[in-house]
XYZ file of C-alpha atoms in Angstrom:
374
model
C 36.243 12.243 -41.493
C 33.712 11.817 -38.658
C 32.868 8.365 -39.582
C 36.524 7.383 -39.861
C 36.938 8.846 -36.078
C 34.179 6.966 -35.017
C 35.146 3.575 -36.497
C 38.710 4.033 -34.897
C 37.047 4.776 -31.369
C 35.027 1.779 -31.804
C 37.950 -0.451 -32.904
C 39.703 0.919 -29.682
C 36.798 0.198 -27.906
C 36.641 -3.630 -28.814
C 40.351 -3.800 -27.756
C 39.865 -2.253 -24.410
C 36.758 -4.919 -23.596
C 39.406 -7.492 -23.388
C 41.660 -5.555 -20.990
C 38.620 -4.754 -19.073
C 37.576 -8.385 -18.424
C 41.247 -9.038 -17.150
C 41.150 -5.781 -14.965
C 37.696 -6.829 -13.603
C 38.439 -10.361 -12.905
C 41.553 -9.442 -10.743
C 39.441 -6.810 -8.747
C 36.875 -9.641 -8.222
C 39.703 -11.998 -6.816
C 41.246 -8.867 -4.824
C 37.921 -7.584 -3.560
C 36.222 -11.331 -2.982
C 32.852 -10.401 -4.334
C 30.042 -9.728 -6.648
C 29.546 -6.252 -5.312
C 33.254 -5.411 -6.059
C 32.789 -6.904 -9.537
C 29.835 -4.847 -10.554
C 31.221 -1.448 -9.036
C 34.666 -1.926 -10.855
C 33.333 -2.898 -13.839
C 30.690 0.087 -13.963
C 33.489 2.528 -12.976
C 36.066 1.381 -15.516
C 33.285 0.797 -18.447
C 32.484 4.414 -17.567
C 36.117 5.663 -17.958
C 36.997 3.890 -21.309
C 33.408 4.507 -22.757
C 34.163 8.330 -22.308
C 37.432 8.341 -23.813
C 36.049 7.057 -26.989
C 32.759 8.601 -26.967
C 31.710 11.384 -29.246
C 30.559 14.087 -26.690
C 29.721 17.708 -27.070
C 31.813 20.555 -25.002
C 30.706 23.840 -23.777
C 27.428 25.252 -22.448
C 24.989 24.364 -25.392
C 23.103 26.222 -28.028
C 19.494 26.599 -27.128
C 17.054 25.793 -24.813
C 14.355 23.392 -25.522
C 12.104 20.900 -23.681
C 11.867 17.237 -23.675
C 9.683 14.638 -22.444
C 10.972 11.584 -20.633
C 7.783 9.171 -20.596
C 6.669 6.884 -17.671
C 8.888 3.768 -17.232
C 11.648 4.870 -19.655
C 15.182 3.227 -19.084
C 18.300 4.879 -19.144
C 18.910 3.525 -22.446
C 15.557 4.844 -23.846
C 16.327 8.339 -22.176
C 19.751 8.427 -24.013
C 18.081 7.889 -27.293
C 15.705 10.696 -26.548
C 18.381 12.936 -25.837
C 20.427 12.173 -29.008
C 17.202 12.298 -31.238
C 16.604 16.012 -29.890
C 20.746 16.682 -30.183
C 20.982 17.268 -26.517
C 23.688 15.001 -26.329
C 26.228 13.722 -29.368
C 25.994 10.088 -28.945
C 24.475 7.148 -27.041
C 28.191 6.114 -25.741
C 28.616 9.534 -24.200
C 25.394 9.220 -22.274
C 26.181 5.810 -21.113
C 29.647 6.987 -19.882
C 27.866 9.699 -17.847
C 25.403 7.164 -16.593
C 27.874 4.832 -15.692
C 30.038 7.401 -13.858
C 27.162 8.744 -11.657
C 25.062 6.636 -9.069
C 22.483 8.966 -9.134
C 21.542 8.334 -12.663
C 18.915 5.731 -11.769
C 16.910 8.229 -10.030
C 16.007 10.146 -13.105
C 12.208 10.745 -13.176
C 9.852 10.815 -15.764
C 8.291 14.330 -17.028
C 9.143 16.959 -19.274
C 12.323 19.046 -18.620
C 13.863 22.096 -19.578
C 17.307 21.465 -21.082
C 19.795 22.908 -23.567
C 20.931 21.407 -26.948
C 24.541 20.225 -27.746
C 25.728 20.092 -24.145
C 28.226 17.578 -22.597
C 26.295 14.282 -21.510
C 27.301 14.509 -17.896
C 25.665 17.919 -18.120
C 22.624 16.622 -19.529
C 22.522 14.060 -16.844
C 22.724 16.758 -14.196
C 19.812 18.693 -15.737
C 17.569 15.520 -15.801
C 18.574 15.083 -12.007
C 17.511 18.804 -11.307
C 13.867 18.517 -10.293
C 13.551 22.246 -10.690
C 13.893 21.900 -14.344
C 10.732 19.754 -14.437
C 8.288 21.475 -16.426
C 5.088 21.147 -14.291
C 2.426 23.275 -13.054
C 0.256 22.587 -9.795
C -3.283 23.040 -9.148
C -4.653 22.516 -5.387
C -8.396 21.323 -4.931
C -9.241 21.929 -1.359
C -11.084 19.607 1.000
C -14.838 19.732 1.503
C -15.920 21.034 -1.795
C -18.922 19.935 -3.955
C -18.086 18.574 -7.767
C -19.283 21.981 -9.063
C -16.913 23.903 -6.938
C -14.069 21.071 -7.485
C -14.371 21.993 -11.380
C -14.054 25.740 -10.470
C -10.643 24.941 -8.597
C -9.502 23.085 -11.561
C -10.020 25.618 -14.083
C -6.752 27.282 -12.303
C -4.899 24.639 -14.597
C -5.795 26.431 -17.884
C -8.202 23.679 -19.009
C -11.620 24.663 -19.891
C -14.590 24.265 -17.528
C -16.255 22.784 -20.575
C -13.533 20.200 -21.157
C -14.236 18.960 -17.304
C -17.876 19.014 -17.865
C -17.520 16.976 -20.847
C -15.114 14.419 -19.016
C -17.695 14.184 -16.072
C -20.448 13.594 -18.407
C -19.059 10.081 -19.458
C -18.231 8.866 -15.714
C -17.789 5.173 -16.980
C -14.292 6.552 -18.715
C -13.267 7.783 -15.305
C -11.176 5.468 -12.817
C -13.716 5.785 -10.033
C -13.854 3.381 -7.279
C -16.787 0.824 -7.903
C -19.056 1.857 -5.063
C -19.126 5.301 -6.511
C -21.737 4.037 -8.632
C -20.680 6.201 -11.821
C -21.065 9.321 -9.811
C -17.745 11.612 -9.274
C -19.268 13.684 -6.472
C -17.389 12.957 -3.423
C -14.999 10.573 -5.149
C -12.144 12.842 -6.532
C -9.805 13.256 -3.958
C -8.821 16.830 -2.773
C -5.122 17.342 -2.987
C -2.373 19.164 -5.017
C -1.848 17.611 -8.778
C 0.880 18.244 -11.099
C 0.171 18.655 -14.701
C 1.858 19.878 -17.879
C 0.379 21.572 -21.040
C -0.366 18.096 -22.527
C -2.476 17.062 -19.666
C -6.154 16.734 -20.382
C -9.422 17.154 -18.191
C -9.844 13.591 -18.362
C -6.419 12.670 -17.250
C -6.388 15.004 -14.275
C -9.923 13.699 -13.156
C -8.213 10.368 -13.399
C -5.403 11.414 -11.097
C -8.005 12.398 -8.552
C -10.405 9.409 -9.051
C -7.207 7.006 -8.523
C -5.940 8.939 -5.362
C -9.123 8.306 -3.934
C -9.159 4.966 -4.420
C -5.596 4.685 -3.236
C -6.437 6.511 0.184
C -9.600 4.381 0.691
C -7.448 1.315 0.267
C -4.797 2.725 2.496
C -7.414 3.325 5.152
C -8.921 -0.065 4.616
C -12.311 0.915 3.690
C -13.309 -2.744 2.693
C -12.096 -4.028 6.237
C -14.103 -0.945 8.062
C -17.098 -1.684 6.121
C -17.442 -5.130 7.705
C -16.443 -3.758 11.156
C -19.007 -1.252 11.109
C -21.711 -3.333 9.161
C -22.003 -0.591 6.613
C -20.918 -0.402 2.833
C -17.682 1.278 1.721
C -20.328 3.716 0.005
C -22.012 4.663 3.223
C -18.608 5.368 4.858
C -17.713 7.780 1.892
C -20.953 9.612 2.467
C -20.197 9.636 6.251
C -16.729 11.068 5.489
C -18.223 13.598 3.366
C -20.703 15.046 6.120
C -17.725 14.731 8.546
C -15.763 17.512 6.422
C -18.671 19.835 6.393
C -19.642 19.462 10.075
C -16.446 19.383 11.897
C -14.272 22.697 13.149
C -11.717 20.970 15.336
C -9.988 17.845 14.117
C -10.080 16.032 17.282
C -13.884 16.153 16.914
C -13.865 14.290 13.694
C -13.963 10.813 15.087
C -16.442 11.708 17.645
C -19.019 13.120 14.843
C -18.415 10.034 13.164
C -19.714 7.759 15.963
C -22.761 10.257 16.510
C -23.783 9.620 12.834
C -23.208 5.828 13.265
C -25.059 5.590 16.567
C -27.845 7.671 15.187
C -28.269 5.415 12.182
C -28.255 2.460 14.507
C -31.026 4.039 16.670
C -33.150 4.763 13.607
C -33.095 8.524 14.146
C -32.984 11.065 11.446
C -29.476 12.784 11.031
C -30.913 16.251 10.716
C -27.568 18.019 9.439
C -27.586 21.506 8.197
C -25.039 20.779 5.801
C -27.058 18.146 3.878
C -29.429 20.682 3.400
C -27.165 23.095 2.120
C -26.207 20.529 -0.573
C -29.970 19.940 -1.251
C -30.615 23.650 -1.973
C -26.991 23.979 -3.568
C -27.069 27.475 -2.300
C -23.526 28.576 -0.657
C -22.720 30.170 1.894
C -25.007 29.382 4.462
C -26.384 33.144 5.143
C -27.646 33.105 1.496
C -30.132 30.175 2.454
C -33.809 30.888 2.109
C -36.242 31.317 4.749
C -37.262 27.853 6.305
C -34.508 25.838 4.557
C -34.277 23.975 7.871
C -37.802 23.293 8.500
C -39.020 19.726 8.215
C -40.831 20.361 5.072
C -38.119 22.099 3.151
C -36.478 22.051 0.753
C -38.961 20.496 -1.400
C -38.513 16.503 -1.838
C -34.738 15.895 -1.890
C -32.805 12.497 -1.006
C -30.301 14.825 0.772
C -32.466 16.619 3.114
C -31.551 14.681 6.308
C -34.457 16.592 8.324
C -36.738 14.651 5.998
C -35.428 11.381 4.966
C -34.320 8.617 7.039
C -30.866 7.254 7.171
C -28.047 8.763 5.048
C -28.320 11.098 2.368
C -28.490 9.698 -1.359
C -24.511 10.264 -2.029
C -21.699 12.192 -0.566
C -22.349 15.986 0.107
C -18.522 16.928 -0.652
C -15.002 15.622 -1.663
C -13.610 14.651 1.821
C -10.072 14.836 2.626
C -7.797 12.018 4.272
C -8.692 12.978 7.906
C -12.554 12.830 7.512
C -12.092 9.670 5.597
C -9.921 8.301 8.501
C -12.626 9.247 10.902
C -15.595 7.678 9.135
C -13.672 4.156 8.936
C -12.523 4.563 12.587
C -15.141 6.238 14.498
C -14.591 6.971 18.396
C -16.017 5.037 21.073
C -18.949 6.644 22.682
C -22.539 6.508 22.983
C -23.212 10.145 21.903
C -26.321 11.019 19.790
C -26.096 14.713 19.838
C -23.366 17.538 19.246
C -23.510 21.311 18.765
C -20.705 23.764 18.515
C -21.405 26.323 21.309
C -18.764 28.964 20.262
C -17.660 29.348 16.751
C -14.581 31.355 17.821
C -13.150 28.602 19.660
C -14.865 25.720 17.975
C -15.933 24.074 21.233
C -18.524 21.384 20.554
C -20.393 19.470 23.135
C -21.487 15.953 22.475
C -23.987 14.106 24.804
C -26.490 11.030 24.510
C -29.072 13.121 26.798
C -31.688 14.861 24.859
C -32.126 17.261 28.112
C -28.541 18.252 28.141
C -28.422 18.750 24.321
C -31.237 21.361 24.828
C -29.182 23.006 27.377
C -26.301 22.852 24.863
C -28.411 24.419 21.938
C -29.493 27.178 24.191
C -26.051 27.920 25.123
C -25.262 28.041 21.473
C -28.160 30.489 20.926
C -26.938 32.772 23.753
C -23.579 32.776 22.124
C -25.002 33.783 18.652
C -27.105 36.559 20.269
C -23.958 37.829 21.980
C -22.098 37.921 18.863
C -24.473 39.580 16.408
C -25.691 36.158 15.098
C -22.834 35.301 12.663
C -23.060 32.966 9.827
C -24.368 29.542 10.948
C -26.325 30.902 13.777
């Protein structure tokens, strides 16, 4: 009986198509444009298709999850829904799609839906982004790779899975100047994932996001203007993210770094020594960590080596990357934060003035019980 009804509906549809062509042609003549043709054709098609389509009624049977792959057309989505018994027929789905202009905005992803619902209800479910089955994990700015992995385990993916993926960096979508080292080249942000997301896929999201941000900030053009490599800019950004307290100081610290490099001065940043020792937070540093002789032989100890450290010391955020690509104008060679509560930082090109600023910092430290960083 069902097959007979379906055949009858299709026969009706073939007759209706002839009438539809005449109706749409009249609308075109009256409206005078292709836009009218398209709109009338879509609406009338939806009305007649709905009239003959096999469709479910009611509120559905059971809750299920369906996946809409990236790049799926509305026709493919309809096939997925029919196969999962969410909607009764492709015709009912197409009628619902034709009647709703928002149908073109359905996103890829995994959705919570119900089986055996009217096609219009199914479309509403897919347009409701709160039904997307996603979990979010946030990776803060300024973390080392080790700390990033710790943050990523909030996704429920085992740390060992991330470490395995990181052991094969050539398979990750890192920018070329990362030199197959993910340290500092996985962008800190909030990422969506689902139950099927692998450690490698999540890391690749971060690697690709880094490349997108670097391109958006024109690292290539900045490297030509500054006469440094894109990798150098990435390293400078990683230092800025660890050294700067007040946002407006980022571009000034960036200029200090480039000025010292141009002058052939050692950077002498505590943050690079923290990275070299691998000990966090600062108050846990061993005695003598900032002496010119310690820590032992490290390419990251900028008290001891010339130029930039061997690589990034953290994963910088967009603001630090922007400051590294576009430093402020100035002749400063020194800076010191003289008040940790307010973040007030003094910049100067005069060694004597810098020593006075350092003395003021020490006075503040003594007056406030020598907190961490003093």
